[in-house]
Amino acid sequence: MTLEPEQLGRSKADLAETLRDLRKRAGLTGDRLAKRCAMSQSKISKIETGKTTASLVDVERILRAVEAPPELVSEVMALARMANTEWQDKRSSWRRGLEKRQAELAALESESTEMRYFLPSILTGLLATPEYVRASLTHSPGDKSKTVSRKLERQAVLYDSSKRFTFLLTEQAVRWPVIPASGMAVQLDRLAALSRLPNIEIGVIPGEVTIPRGPLNTFTIYDDRLATAETFTGRIVFQDGRDVAQYREVFDMYAGFAIYGDDARDYLATRVQSLLQDL
């Protein structure tokens, strides 16, 4: 059996259909395949009907069980990675309403226990002052008042002591003038205050630190189950454990170059003084 790449529809439904077809071609019942893969028959059924998206590990086990040829393995594994990755374009978010995106983020934050944010150029809404939030939405279409309100409402999650937050900021994120100097000074004071909460860690990566790997984009990790990466035109959602683990490795690498606690607060205070002197 040979599948051309264009036939692999790059969707969860196509992955389910492909795996189901492979099982049938191998002459296996769902129960027999489940035993070979050390899975439950109900899980195999959910994977083949698209009710559950098979992880890369699940797909590897199934491919071994059906004795798929090497050339097919690479194609199906590529499809599996695509099925575990979702593209959310910004224009669609605009059409649905930005406040709905805020509801989705609030749900993610509610369901997560440990969240990690890598911020190479701009602050996330959870950390932002009202002025900073409004300015960050300048280029978004339509009425932004509801979105501003939703972003500020989401900040209540920071005070939930059952959750842990780590924010990594580069010097550029600290310095980028989204709002005038007086507003940026207030914004940096807020960062320093939040860093004193026991469940929040804010790290700053100074600009003079030598780091061989450049910061490509903003990304967020929710527990160890999901990661999102931001681009100018949308966001990519990674749900496969291996992708999430890679983002965790990158996060931990950058975290090793950051300063925290009093050192970070002193750094922010110095920047605030510089901003106020320029007024």
mmCIF file of C-alpha atoms in Angstrom:
data_model
loop_
_atom_site.group_PDB
_atom_site.id
_atom_site.type_symbol
_atom_site.label_atom_id
_atom_site.label_comp_id
_atom_site.label_asym_id
_atom_site.label_seq_id
_atom_site.Cartn_x
_atom_site.Cartn_y
_atom_site.Cartn_z
ATOM 1 C CA MET A 1 0.000 0.000 0.000
ATOM 2 C CA THR A 2 1.388 3.411 -0.985
ATOM 3 C CA LEU A 3 -0.045 6.736 0.057
ATOM 4 C CA GLU A 4 0.976 9.928 -1.690
ATOM 5 C CA PRO A 5 1.630 12.876 0.659
ATOM 6 C CA GLU A 6 -1.237 14.854 -0.892
ATOM 7 C CA GLN A 7 -3.575 11.984 -0.028
ATOM 8 C CA LEU A 8 -2.738 12.409 3.631
ATOM 9 C CA GLY A 9 -5.303 15.114 4.176
ATOM 10 C CA ARG A 10 -3.401 16.538 7.131
ATOM 11 C CA SER A 11 -6.387 16.174 9.404
ATOM 12 C CA LYS A 12 -7.473 14.134 12.384
ATOM 13 C CA ALA A 13 -10.152 12.441 10.298
ATOM 14 C CA ASP A 14 -7.601 11.360 7.696
ATOM 15 C CA LEU A 15 -5.318 9.922 10.362
ATOM 16 C CA ALA A 16 -8.201 7.911 11.827
ATOM 17 C CA GLU A 17 -9.158 6.603 8.390
ATOM 18 C CA THR A 18 -5.564 5.728 7.520
ATOM 19 C CA LEU A 19 -5.027 3.746 10.721
ATOM 20 C CA ARG A 20 -8.333 1.937 10.311
ATOM 21 C CA ASP A 21 -7.421 1.021 6.723
ATOM 22 C CA LEU A 22 -4.010 -0.250 7.790
ATOM 23 C CA ARG A 23 -5.570 -2.525 10.425
ATOM 24 C CA LYS A 24 -8.017 -3.992 7.924
ATOM 25 C CA ARG A 25 -5.304 -4.529 5.315
ATOM 26 C CA ALA A 26 -3.275 -6.358 7.961
ATOM 27 C CA GLY A 27 -6.262 -8.654 8.573
ATOM 28 C CA LEU A 28 -6.612 -7.664 12.212
ATOM 29 C CA THR A 29 -9.733 -7.066 14.259
ATOM 30 C CA GLY A 30 -9.824 -4.118 16.600
ATOM 31 C CA ASP A 31 -9.489 -6.466 19.552
ATOM 32 C CA ARG A 32 -6.424 -8.238 18.117
ATOM 33 C CA LEU A 33 -4.748 -4.934 17.292
ATOM 34 C CA ALA A 34 -5.458 -3.671 20.792
ATOM 35 C CA LYS A 35 -3.727 -6.705 22.304
ATOM 36 C CA ARG A 36 -0.685 -6.281 20.054
ATOM 37 C CA CYS A 37 -0.434 -2.613 21.030
ATOM 38 C CA ALA A 38 -1.151 -3.170 24.741
ATOM 39 C CA MET A 39 -4.115 -0.786 24.436
ATOM 40 C CA SER A 40 -7.766 -1.215 25.236
ATOM 41 C CA GLN A 41 -10.137 -2.121 22.412
ATOM 42 C CA SER A 42 -12.204 0.964 23.236
ATOM 43 C CA LYS A 43 -9.150 3.211 22.716
ATOM 44 C CA ILE A 44 -8.476 1.639 19.312
ATOM 45 C CA SER A 45 -12.124 2.187 18.405
ATOM 46 C CA LYS A 46 -12.012 5.846 19.477
ATOM 47 C CA ILE A 47 -8.806 6.402 17.485
ATOM 48 C CA GLU A 48 -10.263 4.822 14.339
ATOM 49 C CA THR A 49 -13.517 6.783 14.580
ATOM 50 C CA GLY A 50 -11.732 10.065 15.222
ATOM 51 C CA LYS A 51 -13.163 10.513 18.704
ATOM 52 C CA THR A 52 -9.609 10.428 20.076
ATOM 53 C CA THR A 53 -6.574 11.736 18.225
ATOM 54 C CA ALA A 54 -3.767 9.195 18.350
ATOM 55 C CA SER A 55 -0.520 10.543 19.788
ATOM 56 C CA LEU A 56 2.758 9.903 17.999
ATOM 57 C CA VAL A 57 3.517 7.110 20.476
ATOM 58 C CA ASP A 58 0.117 5.519 19.804
ATOM 59 C CA VAL A 59 0.715 5.668 16.051
ATOM 60 C CA GLU A 60 4.179 4.146 16.370
ATOM 61 C CA ARG A 61 2.743 1.206 18.315
ATOM 62 C CA ILE A 62 -0.024 0.669 15.769
ATOM 63 C CA LEU A 63 2.379 0.838 12.815
ATOM 64 C CA ARG A 64 4.608 -1.784 14.412
ATOM 65 C CA ALA A 65 1.612 -3.995 15.148
ATOM 66 C CA VAL A 66 0.401 -3.920 11.529
ATOM 67 C CA GLU A 67 3.982 -4.331 10.254
ATOM 68 C CA ALA A 68 3.801 -1.254 8.050
ATOM 69 C CA PRO A 69 6.680 -0.870 5.560
ATOM 70 C CA PRO A 70 9.299 1.826 6.314
ATOM 71 C CA GLU A 71 8.252 4.116 3.450
ATOM 72 C CA LEU A 72 4.676 4.157 4.753
ATOM 73 C CA VAL A 73 5.753 4.659 8.360
ATOM 74 C CA SER A 74 7.371 7.998 7.551
ATOM 75 C CA GLU A 75 4.259 9.208 5.723
ATOM 76 C CA VAL A 76 1.840 8.188 8.451
ATOM 77 C CA MET A 77 4.060 9.643 11.180
ATOM 78 C CA ALA A 78 4.089 12.948 9.293
ATOM 79 C CA LEU A 79 0.306 12.814 9.158
ATOM 80 C CA ALA A 80 0.158 12.040 12.884
ATOM 81 C CA ARG A 81 2.240 15.086 13.716
ATOM 82 C CA MET A 82 -0.036 17.253 11.571
ATOM 83 C CA ALA A 83 -3.128 15.791 13.236
ATOM 84 C CA ASN A 84 -1.704 16.736 16.624
ATOM 85 C CA THR A 85 -1.013 20.296 15.506
ATOM 86 C CA GLU A 86 -3.669 22.961 14.970
ATOM 87 C CA TRP A 87 -3.423 26.266 13.126
ATOM 88 C CA GLN A 88 -5.628 29.091 14.358
ATOM 89 C CA ASP A 89 -5.445 32.038 11.980
ATOM 90 C CA LYS A 90 -5.898 35.539 13.314
ATOM 91 C CA ARG A 91 -8.524 36.535 10.759
ATOM 92 C CA SER A 92 -10.798 33.739 11.964
ATOM 93 C CA SER A 93 -10.388 34.969 15.525
ATOM 94 C CA TRP A 94 -11.332 38.459 14.412
ATOM 95 C CA ARG A 95 -14.449 37.179 12.650
ATOM 96 C CA ARG A 96 -15.558 35.195 15.701
ATOM 97 C CA GLY A 97 -14.870 38.120 18.004
ATOM 98 C CA LEU A 98 -11.757 38.730 20.053
ATOM 99 C CA GLU A 99 -13.663 38.360 23.300
ATOM 100 C CA LYS A 100 -14.382 34.709 22.386
ATOM 101 C CA ARG A 101 -10.659 34.103 22.142
ATOM 102 C CA GLN A 102 -10.353 35.508 25.647
ATOM 103 C CA ALA A 103 -12.947 32.979 26.840
ATOM 104 C CA GLU A 104 -10.912 30.173 25.266
ATOM 105 C CA LEU A 105 -7.748 31.351 27.003
ATOM 106 C CA ALA A 106 -9.580 31.644 30.313
ATOM 107 C CA ALA A 107 -10.730 28.043 29.930
ATOM 108 C CA LEU A 108 -7.153 26.877 29.231
ATOM 109 C CA GLU A 109 -5.900 28.722 32.293
ATOM 110 C CA SER A 110 -8.712 27.308 34.426
ATOM 111 C CA GLU A 111 -7.887 23.747 33.372
ATOM 112 C CA SER A 112 -4.116 24.098 33.863
ATOM 113 C CA THR A 113 -2.030 23.914 37.014
ATOM 114 C CA GLU A 114 1.374 25.073 35.782
ATOM 115 C CA MET A 115 1.809 27.607 33.008
ATOM 116 C CA ARG A 116 5.020 28.865 31.406
ATOM 117 C CA TYR A 117 5.197 31.955 29.179
ATOM 118 C CA PHE A 118 8.162 32.903 26.999
ATOM 119 C CA LEU A 119 7.898 36.579 26.041
ATOM 120 C CA PRO A 120 10.694 37.735 23.730
ATOM 121 C CA SER A 121 9.253 41.065 22.621
ATOM 122 C CA ILE A 122 5.971 42.019 24.312
ATOM 123 C CA LEU A 123 4.123 41.255 27.543
ATOM 124 C CA THR A 124 1.185 38.894 27.807
ATOM 125 C CA GLY A 125 -2.216 40.240 28.800
ATOM 126 C CA LEU A 126 -2.052 38.521 32.190
ATOM 127 C CA LEU A 127 0.758 40.876 33.206
ATOM 128 C CA ALA A 128 -0.450 44.026 31.470
ATOM 129 C CA THR A 129 -1.892 47.230 32.861
ATOM 130 C CA PRO A 130 -5.141 48.522 31.313
ATOM 131 C CA GLU A 131 -3.214 51.101 29.276
ATOM 132 C CA TYR A 132 -0.828 48.448 27.968
ATOM 133 C CA VAL A 133 -3.736 46.127 27.085
ATOM 134 C CA ARG A 134 -5.551 48.824 25.125
ATOM 135 C CA ALA A 135 -2.391 49.784 23.238
ATOM 136 C CA SER A 136 -1.609 46.164 22.350
ATOM 137 C CA LEU A 137 -5.002 45.895 20.630
ATOM 138 C CA THR A 138 -4.512 48.999 18.475
ATOM 139 C CA HIS A 139 -4.263 47.033 15.228
ATOM 140 C CA SER A 140 -7.172 44.700 15.986
ATOM 141 C CA PRO A 141 -10.441 45.455 14.150
ATOM 142 C CA GLY A 142 -13.847 46.291 15.637
ATOM 143 C CA ASP A 143 -14.945 47.296 19.114
ATOM 144 C CA LYS A 144 -12.136 46.373 21.495
ATOM 145 C CA SER A 145 -13.795 47.418 24.764
ATOM 146 C CA LYS A 146 -15.135 43.935 25.537
ATOM 147 C CA THR A 147 -11.772 42.367 24.749
ATOM 148 C CA VAL A 148 -9.998 44.771 27.108
ATOM 149 C CA SER A 149 -12.475 43.898 29.855
ATOM 150 C CA ARG A 150 -12.058 40.147 29.271
ATOM 151 C CA LYS A 151 -8.255 40.411 29.316
ATOM 152 C CA LEU A 152 -8.337 42.267 32.626
ATOM 153 C CA GLU A 153 -10.855 39.800 34.092
ATOM 154 C CA ARG A 154 -8.536 36.913 33.198
ATOM 155 C CA GLN A 155 -5.858 38.372 35.449
ATOM 156 C CA ALA A 156 -7.775 37.112 38.502
ATOM 157 C CA VAL A 157 -6.317 33.647 37.794
ATOM 158 C CA LEU A 158 -2.900 34.935 38.889
ATOM 159 C CA TYR A 159 -4.151 35.051 42.472
ATOM 160 C CA ASP A 160 -5.237 31.406 42.498
ATOM 161 C CA SER A 161 -2.610 29.857 44.771
ATOM 162 C CA SER A 162 -3.328 26.377 43.392
ATOM 163 C CA LYS A 163 -1.724 27.436 40.106
ATOM 164 C CA ARG A 164 1.894 28.236 39.301
ATOM 165 C CA PHE A 165 3.063 30.733 36.682
ATOM 166 C CA THR A 166 6.521 31.327 35.240
ATOM 167 C CA PHE A 167 7.052 34.281 32.913
ATOM 168 C CA LEU A 168 10.346 34.663 31.033
ATOM 169 C CA LEU A 169 10.945 38.126 29.575
ATOM 170 C CA THR A 170 13.814 39.243 27.401
ATOM 171 C CA GLU A 171 15.226 42.717 27.860
ATOM 172 C CA GLN A 172 13.431 43.703 24.656
ATOM 173 C CA ALA A 173 10.059 42.757 26.165
ATOM 174 C CA VAL A 174 10.861 44.974 29.157
ATOM 175 C CA ARG A 175 11.996 47.890 27.008
ATOM 176 C CA TRP A 176 9.646 47.749 24.019
ATOM 177 C CA PRO A 177 7.673 51.049 24.158
ATOM 178 C CA VAL A 178 4.124 49.839 23.611
ATOM 179 C CA ILE A 179 2.949 52.892 25.566
ATOM 180 C CA PRO A 180 4.613 56.199 26.596
ATOM 181 C CA ALA A 181 7.390 56.190 29.181
ATOM 182 C CA SER A 182 5.158 57.133 32.129
ATOM 183 C CA GLY A 183 2.842 54.205 31.362
ATOM 184 C CA MET A 184 5.768 51.829 30.885
ATOM 185 C CA ALA A 185 7.082 52.807 34.312
ATOM 186 C CA VAL A 186 3.723 51.844 35.850
ATOM 187 C CA GLN A 187 3.749 48.616 33.850
ATOM 188 C CA LEU A 188 7.197 47.624 35.118
ATOM 189 C CA ASP A 189 6.172 48.423 38.695
ATOM 190 C CA ARG A 190 3.296 46.002 38.223
ATOM 191 C CA LEU A 191 5.703 43.277 37.079
ATOM 192 C CA ALA A 192 7.811 43.778 40.189
ATOM 193 C CA ALA A 193 4.745 43.603 42.430
ATOM 194 C CA LEU A 194 3.440 40.435 40.781
ATOM 195 C CA SER A 195 6.837 38.788 41.153
ATOM 196 C CA ARG A 196 6.345 38.853 44.923
ATOM 197 C CA LEU A 197 3.326 36.549 44.765
ATOM 198 C CA PRO A 198 4.365 33.073 45.970
ATOM 199 C CA ASN A 199 2.912 31.287 42.929
ATOM 200 C CA ILE A 200 4.455 33.600 40.328
ATOM 201 C CA GLU A 201 8.035 33.635 39.092
ATOM 202 C CA ILE A 202 9.156 36.372 36.721
ATOM 203 C CA GLY A 203 12.534 36.015 35.082
ATOM 204 C CA VAL A 204 14.291 38.651 32.991
ATOM 205 C CA ILE A 205 16.989 37.763 30.471
ATOM 206 C CA PRO A 206 19.447 40.704 30.359
ATOM 207 C CA GLY A 207 20.503 41.891 26.927
ATOM 208 C CA GLU A 208 24.215 41.499 27.634
ATOM 209 C CA VAL A 209 23.898 37.733 28.189
ATOM 210 C CA THR A 210 25.381 35.637 25.382
ATOM 211 C CA ILE A 211 22.820 33.093 24.171
ATOM 212 C CA PRO A 212 23.576 31.019 21.067
ATOM 213 C CA ARG A 213 19.914 30.382 20.226
ATOM 214 C CA GLY A 214 17.803 33.354 19.172
ATOM 215 C CA PRO A 215 14.262 33.869 20.525
ATOM 216 C CA LEU A 216 11.987 33.240 17.542
ATOM 217 C CA ASN A 217 8.494 33.792 18.920
ATOM 218 C CA THR A 218 6.224 34.020 21.926
ATOM 219 C CA PHE A 219 5.071 30.642 23.233
ATOM 220 C CA THR A 220 3.087 29.293 26.170
ATOM 221 C CA ILE A 221 3.136 25.844 27.759
ATOM 222 C CA TYR A 222 0.094 24.583 29.666
ATOM 223 C CA ASP A 223 1.194 21.850 32.072
ATOM 224 C CA ASP A 224 2.874 19.219 29.897
ATOM 225 C CA ARG A 225 -0.135 18.672 27.643
ATOM 226 C CA LEU A 226 -0.291 21.625 25.264
ATOM 227 C CA ALA A 227 1.896 24.396 23.833
ATOM 228 C CA THR A 228 0.976 27.388 21.686
ATOM 229 C CA ALA A 229 3.299 29.494 19.533
ATOM 230 C CA GLU A 230 2.323 32.959 18.304
ATOM 231 C CA THR A 231 3.015 34.415 14.859
ATOM 232 C CA PHE A 232 1.925 37.638 13.176
ATOM 233 C CA THR A 233 -0.892 35.850 11.352
ATOM 234 C CA GLY A 234 -2.100 33.408 14.007
ATOM 235 C CA ARG A 235 -1.036 30.730 16.444
ATOM 236 C CA ILE A 236 0.011 27.105 16.271
ATOM 237 C CA VAL A 237 -1.313 24.690 18.896
ATOM 238 C CA PHE A 238 0.830 21.636 19.629
ATOM 239 C CA GLN A 239 -0.874 18.760 21.444
ATOM 240 C CA ASP A 240 1.554 15.926 20.880
ATOM 241 C CA GLY A 241 3.654 15.204 23.951
ATOM 242 C CA ARG A 242 6.924 15.241 22.008
ATOM 243 C CA ASP A 243 6.306 18.707 20.623
ATOM 244 C CA VAL A 244 5.307 19.989 24.046
ATOM 245 C CA ALA A 245 8.457 18.427 25.537
ATOM 246 C CA GLN A 246 10.619 20.208 22.949
ATOM 247 C CA TYR A 247 9.081 23.537 23.887
ATOM 248 C CA ARG A 248 9.711 22.733 27.543
ATOM 249 C CA GLU A 249 13.380 22.077 26.729
ATOM 250 C CA VAL A 250 13.657 25.425 24.950
ATOM 251 C CA PHE A 251 11.924 27.176 27.857
ATOM 252 C CA ASP A 252 14.248 25.582 30.412
ATOM 253 C CA MET A 253 17.262 26.572 28.325
ATOM 254 C CA TYR A 254 16.243 30.243 28.301
ATOM 255 C CA ALA A 255 15.261 30.069 31.976
ATOM 256 C CA GLY A 256 18.872 29.251 32.803
ATOM 257 C CA PHE A 257 19.976 32.686 31.515
ATOM 258 C CA ALA A 258 17.375 34.727 33.430
ATOM 259 C CA ILE A 259 17.597 36.604 36.697
ATOM 260 C CA TYR A 260 14.839 36.270 39.300
ATOM 261 C CA GLY A 261 13.590 37.583 42.641
ATOM 262 C CA ASP A 262 15.378 40.635 44.026
ATOM 263 C CA ASP A 263 17.819 40.683 41.107
ATOM 264 C CA ALA A 264 14.955 40.913 38.620
ATOM 265 C CA ARG A 265 13.153 43.530 40.702
ATOM 266 C CA ASP A 266 16.339 45.624 40.925
ATOM 267 C CA TYR A 267 16.684 45.347 37.160
ATOM 268 C CA LEU A 268 13.102 46.521 36.656
ATOM 269 C CA ALA A 269 13.549 49.349 39.182
ATOM 270 C CA THR A 270 16.600 50.598 37.302
ATOM 271 C CA ARG A 271 14.602 50.635 34.085
ATOM 272 C CA VAL A 272 11.750 52.526 35.807
ATOM 273 C CA GLN A 273 14.198 55.189 37.026
ATOM 274 C CA SER A 274 15.551 55.534 33.506
ATOM 275 C CA LEU A 275 12.039 55.999 32.097
ATOM 276 C CA LEU A 276 11.105 58.610 34.695
ATOM 277 C CA GLN A 277 14.324 60.565 34.126
ATOM 278 C CA ASP A 278 13.406 60.899 30.457
ATOM 279 C CA LEU A 279 10.060 62.570 31.235
#
